Short mmCIF file of N, CA, C and O in Angstrom, two decimals:
data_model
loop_
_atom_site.label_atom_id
_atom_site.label_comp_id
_atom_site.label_asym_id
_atom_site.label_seq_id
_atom_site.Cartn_x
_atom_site.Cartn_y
_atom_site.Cartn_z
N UNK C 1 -13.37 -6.51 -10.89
CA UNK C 1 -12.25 -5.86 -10.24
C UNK C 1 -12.68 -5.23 -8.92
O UNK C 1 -11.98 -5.37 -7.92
N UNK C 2 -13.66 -4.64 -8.90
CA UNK C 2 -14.18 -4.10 -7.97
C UNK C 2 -14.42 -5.09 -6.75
O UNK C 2 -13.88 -4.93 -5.65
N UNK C 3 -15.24 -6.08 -7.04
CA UNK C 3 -15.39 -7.39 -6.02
C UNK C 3 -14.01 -7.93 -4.96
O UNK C 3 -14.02 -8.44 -3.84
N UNK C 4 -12.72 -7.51 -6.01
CA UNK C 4 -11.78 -7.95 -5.55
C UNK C 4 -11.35 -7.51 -4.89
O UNK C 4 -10.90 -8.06 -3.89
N UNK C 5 -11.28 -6.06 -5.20
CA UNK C 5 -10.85 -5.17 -4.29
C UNK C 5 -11.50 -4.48 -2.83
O UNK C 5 -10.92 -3.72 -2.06
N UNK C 6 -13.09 -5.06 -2.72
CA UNK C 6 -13.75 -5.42 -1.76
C UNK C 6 -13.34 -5.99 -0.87
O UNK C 6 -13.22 -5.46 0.23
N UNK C 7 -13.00 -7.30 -1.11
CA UNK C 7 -12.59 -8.49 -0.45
C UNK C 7 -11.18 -8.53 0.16
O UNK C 7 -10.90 -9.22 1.14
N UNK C 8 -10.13 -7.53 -0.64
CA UNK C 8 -8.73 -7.70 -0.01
C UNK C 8 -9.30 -6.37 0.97
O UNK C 8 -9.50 -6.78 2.12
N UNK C 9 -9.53 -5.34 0.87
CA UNK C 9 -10.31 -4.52 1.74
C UNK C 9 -10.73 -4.97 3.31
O UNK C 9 -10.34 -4.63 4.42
N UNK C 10 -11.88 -6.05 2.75
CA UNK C 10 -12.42 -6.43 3.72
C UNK C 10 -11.27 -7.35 4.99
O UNK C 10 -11.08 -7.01 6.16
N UNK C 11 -10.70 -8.47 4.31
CA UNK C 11 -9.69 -8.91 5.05
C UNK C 11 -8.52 -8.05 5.65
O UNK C 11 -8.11 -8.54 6.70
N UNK C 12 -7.99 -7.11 5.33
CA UNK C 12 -6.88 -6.42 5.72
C UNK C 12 -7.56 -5.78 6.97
O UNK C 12 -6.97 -5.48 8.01
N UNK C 13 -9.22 -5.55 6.66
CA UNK C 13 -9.61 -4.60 7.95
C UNK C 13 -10.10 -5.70 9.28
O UNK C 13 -10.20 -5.53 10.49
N UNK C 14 -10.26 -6.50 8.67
CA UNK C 14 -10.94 -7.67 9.80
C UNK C 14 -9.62 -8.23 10.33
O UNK C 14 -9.73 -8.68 11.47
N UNK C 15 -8.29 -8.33 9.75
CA UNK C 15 -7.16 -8.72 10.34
C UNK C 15 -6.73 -8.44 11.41
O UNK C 15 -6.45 -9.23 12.32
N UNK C 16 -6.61 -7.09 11.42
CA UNK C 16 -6.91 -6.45 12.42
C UNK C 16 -7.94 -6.30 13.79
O UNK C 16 -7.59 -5.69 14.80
N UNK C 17 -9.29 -6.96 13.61
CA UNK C 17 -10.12 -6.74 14.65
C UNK C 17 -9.78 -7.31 15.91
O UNK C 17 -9.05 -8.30 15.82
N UNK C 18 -10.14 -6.93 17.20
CA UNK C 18 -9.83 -7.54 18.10
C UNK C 18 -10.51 -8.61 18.68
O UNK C 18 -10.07 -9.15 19.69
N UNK C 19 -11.61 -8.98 18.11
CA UNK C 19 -12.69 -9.32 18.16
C UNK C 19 -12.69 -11.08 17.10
O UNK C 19 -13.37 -12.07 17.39
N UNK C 20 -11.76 -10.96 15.97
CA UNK C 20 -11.54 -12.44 15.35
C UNK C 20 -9.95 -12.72 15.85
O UNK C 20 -9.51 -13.78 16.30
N UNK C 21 -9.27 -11.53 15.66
CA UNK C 21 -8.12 -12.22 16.82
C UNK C 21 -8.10 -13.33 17.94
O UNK C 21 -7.75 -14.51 18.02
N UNK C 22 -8.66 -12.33 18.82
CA UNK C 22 -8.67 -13.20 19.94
C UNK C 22 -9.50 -14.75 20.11
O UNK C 22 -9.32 -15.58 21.01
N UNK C 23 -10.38 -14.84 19.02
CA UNK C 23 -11.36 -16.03 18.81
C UNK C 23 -10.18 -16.62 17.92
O UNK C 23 -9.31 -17.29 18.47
N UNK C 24 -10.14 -16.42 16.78
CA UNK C 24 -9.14 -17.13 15.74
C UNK C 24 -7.56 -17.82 16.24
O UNK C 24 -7.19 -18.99 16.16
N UNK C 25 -6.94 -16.79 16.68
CA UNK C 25 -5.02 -16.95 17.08
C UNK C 25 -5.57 -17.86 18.07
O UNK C 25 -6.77 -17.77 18.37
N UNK C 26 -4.66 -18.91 18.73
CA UNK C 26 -4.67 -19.79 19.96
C UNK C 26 -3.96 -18.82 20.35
O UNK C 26 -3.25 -18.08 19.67
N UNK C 27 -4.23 -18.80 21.90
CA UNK C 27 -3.88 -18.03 22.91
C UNK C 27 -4.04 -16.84 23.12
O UNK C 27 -3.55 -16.30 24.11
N UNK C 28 -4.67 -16.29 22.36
CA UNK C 28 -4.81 -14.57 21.87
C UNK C 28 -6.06 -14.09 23.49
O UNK C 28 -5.91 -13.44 24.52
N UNK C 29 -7.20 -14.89 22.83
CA UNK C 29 -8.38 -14.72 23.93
C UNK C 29 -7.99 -14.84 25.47
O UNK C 29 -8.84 -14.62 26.34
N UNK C 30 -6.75 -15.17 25.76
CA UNK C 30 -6.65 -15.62 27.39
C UNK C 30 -7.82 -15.49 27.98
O UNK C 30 -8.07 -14.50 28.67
N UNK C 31 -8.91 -16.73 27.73
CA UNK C 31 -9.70 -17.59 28.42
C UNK C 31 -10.95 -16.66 28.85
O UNK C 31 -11.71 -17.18 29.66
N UNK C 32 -11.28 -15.27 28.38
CA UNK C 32 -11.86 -14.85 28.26
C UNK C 32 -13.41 -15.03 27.19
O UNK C 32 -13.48 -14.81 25.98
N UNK C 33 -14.51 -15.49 28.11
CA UNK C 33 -15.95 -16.31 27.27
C UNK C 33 -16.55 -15.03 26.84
O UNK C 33 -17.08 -14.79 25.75
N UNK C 34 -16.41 -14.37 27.67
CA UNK C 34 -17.77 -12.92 26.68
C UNK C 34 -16.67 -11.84 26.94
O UNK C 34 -15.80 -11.61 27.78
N UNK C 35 -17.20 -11.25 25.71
CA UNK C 35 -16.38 -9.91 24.99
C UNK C 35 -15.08 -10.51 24.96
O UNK C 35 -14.34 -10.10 25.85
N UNK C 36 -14.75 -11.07 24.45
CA UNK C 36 -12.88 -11.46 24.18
C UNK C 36 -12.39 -10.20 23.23
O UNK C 36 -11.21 -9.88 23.17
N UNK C 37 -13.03 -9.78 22.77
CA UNK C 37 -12.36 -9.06 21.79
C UNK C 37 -12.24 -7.59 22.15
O UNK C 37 -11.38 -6.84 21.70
N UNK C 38 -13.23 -7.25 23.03
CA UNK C 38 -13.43 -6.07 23.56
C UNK C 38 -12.28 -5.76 24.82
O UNK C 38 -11.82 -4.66 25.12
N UNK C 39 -12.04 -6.77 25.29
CA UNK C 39 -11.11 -7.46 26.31
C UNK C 39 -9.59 -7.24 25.89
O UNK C 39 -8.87 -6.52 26.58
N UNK C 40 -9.13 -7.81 24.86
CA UNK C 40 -8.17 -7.88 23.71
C UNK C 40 -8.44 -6.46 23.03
O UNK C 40 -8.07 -6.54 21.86
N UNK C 41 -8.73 -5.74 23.18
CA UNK C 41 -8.59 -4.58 22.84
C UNK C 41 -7.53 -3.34 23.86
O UNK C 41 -6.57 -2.59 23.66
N UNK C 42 -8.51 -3.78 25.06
CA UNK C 42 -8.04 -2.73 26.13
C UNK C 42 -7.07 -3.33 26.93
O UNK C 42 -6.93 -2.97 28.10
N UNK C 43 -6.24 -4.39 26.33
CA UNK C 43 -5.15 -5.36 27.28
C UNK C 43 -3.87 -4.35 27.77
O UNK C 43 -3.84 -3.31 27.11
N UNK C 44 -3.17 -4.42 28.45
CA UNK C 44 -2.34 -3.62 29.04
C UNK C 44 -1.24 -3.63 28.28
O UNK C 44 -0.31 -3.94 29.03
N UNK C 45 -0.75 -3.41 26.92
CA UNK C 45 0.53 -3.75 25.89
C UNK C 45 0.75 -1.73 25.31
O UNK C 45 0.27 -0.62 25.51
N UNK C 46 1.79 -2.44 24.51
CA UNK C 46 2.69 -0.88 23.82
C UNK C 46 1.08 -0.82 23.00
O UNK C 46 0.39 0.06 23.51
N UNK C 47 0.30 -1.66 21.73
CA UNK C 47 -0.35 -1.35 21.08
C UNK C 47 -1.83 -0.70 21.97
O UNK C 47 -2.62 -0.20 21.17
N UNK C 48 -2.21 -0.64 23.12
CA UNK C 48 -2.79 0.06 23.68
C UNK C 48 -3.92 0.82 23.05
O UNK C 48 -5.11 0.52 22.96
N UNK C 49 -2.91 2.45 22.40
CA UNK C 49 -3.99 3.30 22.14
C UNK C 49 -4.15 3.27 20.85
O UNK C 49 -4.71 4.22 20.30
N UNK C 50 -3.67 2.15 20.10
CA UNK C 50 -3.93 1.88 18.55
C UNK C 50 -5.14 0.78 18.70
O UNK C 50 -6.13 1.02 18.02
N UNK C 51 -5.16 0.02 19.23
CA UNK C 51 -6.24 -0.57 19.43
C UNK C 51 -7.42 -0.93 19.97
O UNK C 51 -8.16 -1.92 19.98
N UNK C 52 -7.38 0.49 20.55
CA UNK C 52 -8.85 1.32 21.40
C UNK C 52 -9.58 2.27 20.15
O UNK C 52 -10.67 2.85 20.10
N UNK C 53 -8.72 2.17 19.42
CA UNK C 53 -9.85 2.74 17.90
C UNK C 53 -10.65 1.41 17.61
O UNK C 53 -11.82 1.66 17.31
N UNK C 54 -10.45 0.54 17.61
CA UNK C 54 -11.22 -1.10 17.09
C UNK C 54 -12.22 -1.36 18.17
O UNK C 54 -13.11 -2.20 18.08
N UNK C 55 -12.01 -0.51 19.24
CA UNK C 55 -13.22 -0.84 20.24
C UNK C 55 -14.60 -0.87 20.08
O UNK C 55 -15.21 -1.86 20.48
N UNK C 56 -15.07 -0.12 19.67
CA UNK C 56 -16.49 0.24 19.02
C UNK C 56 -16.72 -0.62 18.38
O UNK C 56 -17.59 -1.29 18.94
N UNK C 57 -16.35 -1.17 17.17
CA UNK C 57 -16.23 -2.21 16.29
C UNK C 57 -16.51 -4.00 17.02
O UNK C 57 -17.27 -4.92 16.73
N UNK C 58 -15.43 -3.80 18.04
CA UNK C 58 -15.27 -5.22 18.59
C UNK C 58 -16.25 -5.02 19.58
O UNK C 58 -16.40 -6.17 19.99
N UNK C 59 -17.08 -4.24 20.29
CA UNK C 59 -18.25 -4.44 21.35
C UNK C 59 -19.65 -4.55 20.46
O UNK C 59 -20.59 -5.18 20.94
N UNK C 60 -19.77 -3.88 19.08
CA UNK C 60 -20.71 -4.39 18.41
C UNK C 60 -20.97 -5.76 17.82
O UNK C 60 -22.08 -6.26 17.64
N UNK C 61 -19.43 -6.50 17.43
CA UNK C 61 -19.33 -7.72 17.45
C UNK C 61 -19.30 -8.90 18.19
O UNK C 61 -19.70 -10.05 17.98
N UNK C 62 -18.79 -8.39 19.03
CA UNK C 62 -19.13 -9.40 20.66
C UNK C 62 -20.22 -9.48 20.83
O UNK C 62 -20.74 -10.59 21.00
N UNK C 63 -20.95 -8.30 20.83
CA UNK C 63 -22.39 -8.62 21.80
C UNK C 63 -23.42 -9.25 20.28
O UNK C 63 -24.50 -9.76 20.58
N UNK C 64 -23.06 -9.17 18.74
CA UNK C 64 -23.75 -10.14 18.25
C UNK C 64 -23.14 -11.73 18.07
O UNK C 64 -23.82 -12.67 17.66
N UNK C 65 -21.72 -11.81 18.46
CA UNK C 65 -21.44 -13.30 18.61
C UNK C 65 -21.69 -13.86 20.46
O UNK C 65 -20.94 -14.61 21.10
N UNK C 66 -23.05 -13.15 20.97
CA UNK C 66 -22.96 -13.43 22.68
C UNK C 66 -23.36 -14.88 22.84
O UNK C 66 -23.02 -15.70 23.69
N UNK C 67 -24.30 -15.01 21.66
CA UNK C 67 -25.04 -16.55 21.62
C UNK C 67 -24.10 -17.16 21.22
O UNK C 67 -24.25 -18.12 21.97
N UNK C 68 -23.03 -17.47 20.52
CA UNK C 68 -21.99 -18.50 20.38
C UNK C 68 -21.27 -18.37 20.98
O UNK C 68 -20.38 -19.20 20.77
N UNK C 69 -21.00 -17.54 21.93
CA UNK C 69 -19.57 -17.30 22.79
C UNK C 69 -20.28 -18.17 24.20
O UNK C 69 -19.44 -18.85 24.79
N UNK C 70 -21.84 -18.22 24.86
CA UNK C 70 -21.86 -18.39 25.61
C UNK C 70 -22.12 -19.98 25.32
O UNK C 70 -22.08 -20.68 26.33
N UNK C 71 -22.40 -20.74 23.91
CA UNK C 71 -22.27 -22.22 24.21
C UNK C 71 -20.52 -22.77 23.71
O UNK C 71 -20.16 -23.93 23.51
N UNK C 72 -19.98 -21.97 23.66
CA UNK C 72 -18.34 -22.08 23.19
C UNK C 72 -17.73 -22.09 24.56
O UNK C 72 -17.02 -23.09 24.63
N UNK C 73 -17.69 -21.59 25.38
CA UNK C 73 -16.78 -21.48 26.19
C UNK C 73 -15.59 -20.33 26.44
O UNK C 73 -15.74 -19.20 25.98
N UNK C 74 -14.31 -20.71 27.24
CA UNK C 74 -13.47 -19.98 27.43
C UNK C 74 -12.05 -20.22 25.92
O UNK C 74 -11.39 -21.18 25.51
N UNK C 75 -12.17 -18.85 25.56
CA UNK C 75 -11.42 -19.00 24.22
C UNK C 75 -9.71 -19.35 24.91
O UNK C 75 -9.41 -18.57 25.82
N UNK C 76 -8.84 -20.20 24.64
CA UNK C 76 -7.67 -20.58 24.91
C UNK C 76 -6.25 -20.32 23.86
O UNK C 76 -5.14 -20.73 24.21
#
């Protein structure tokens, strides 16, 4: 039970990141290769200052996905 409740945990909070968003959704990243998510965080929208709490989060994740972001390209 516990495992399970890990796991819906874990997804509900990663749903949210700005950081698999913008890699995952098509179009989310607007073409942004490094830090997309950090990027997609601080974008100019109503969700703004709700999603400048995920910042911290998404610059620790960017800068460990830097090696796949830089043979990936521009996310579309």
């Amino acid at each position: 039970m516990l495992k399970v409740l890990v796991v819906i945990l874990a997804a509900c909070t990663l749903s949210g990141c700005g950081s698999i968003i913008s890699r995952a959704v098509p179009g989310q990243g607007h073409g942004n290769q490094y830090y997309p998510g950090v990027q997609w965080d601080v974008r100019d929208s109503a969700w703004r200052y709700i999603t400048v709490l995920d910042l911290p989060f998404s610059l620790v994740f960017d800068t460990l996905l830097l090696p796949i972001d830089a043979s990936h390209g521009p996310y579309e």
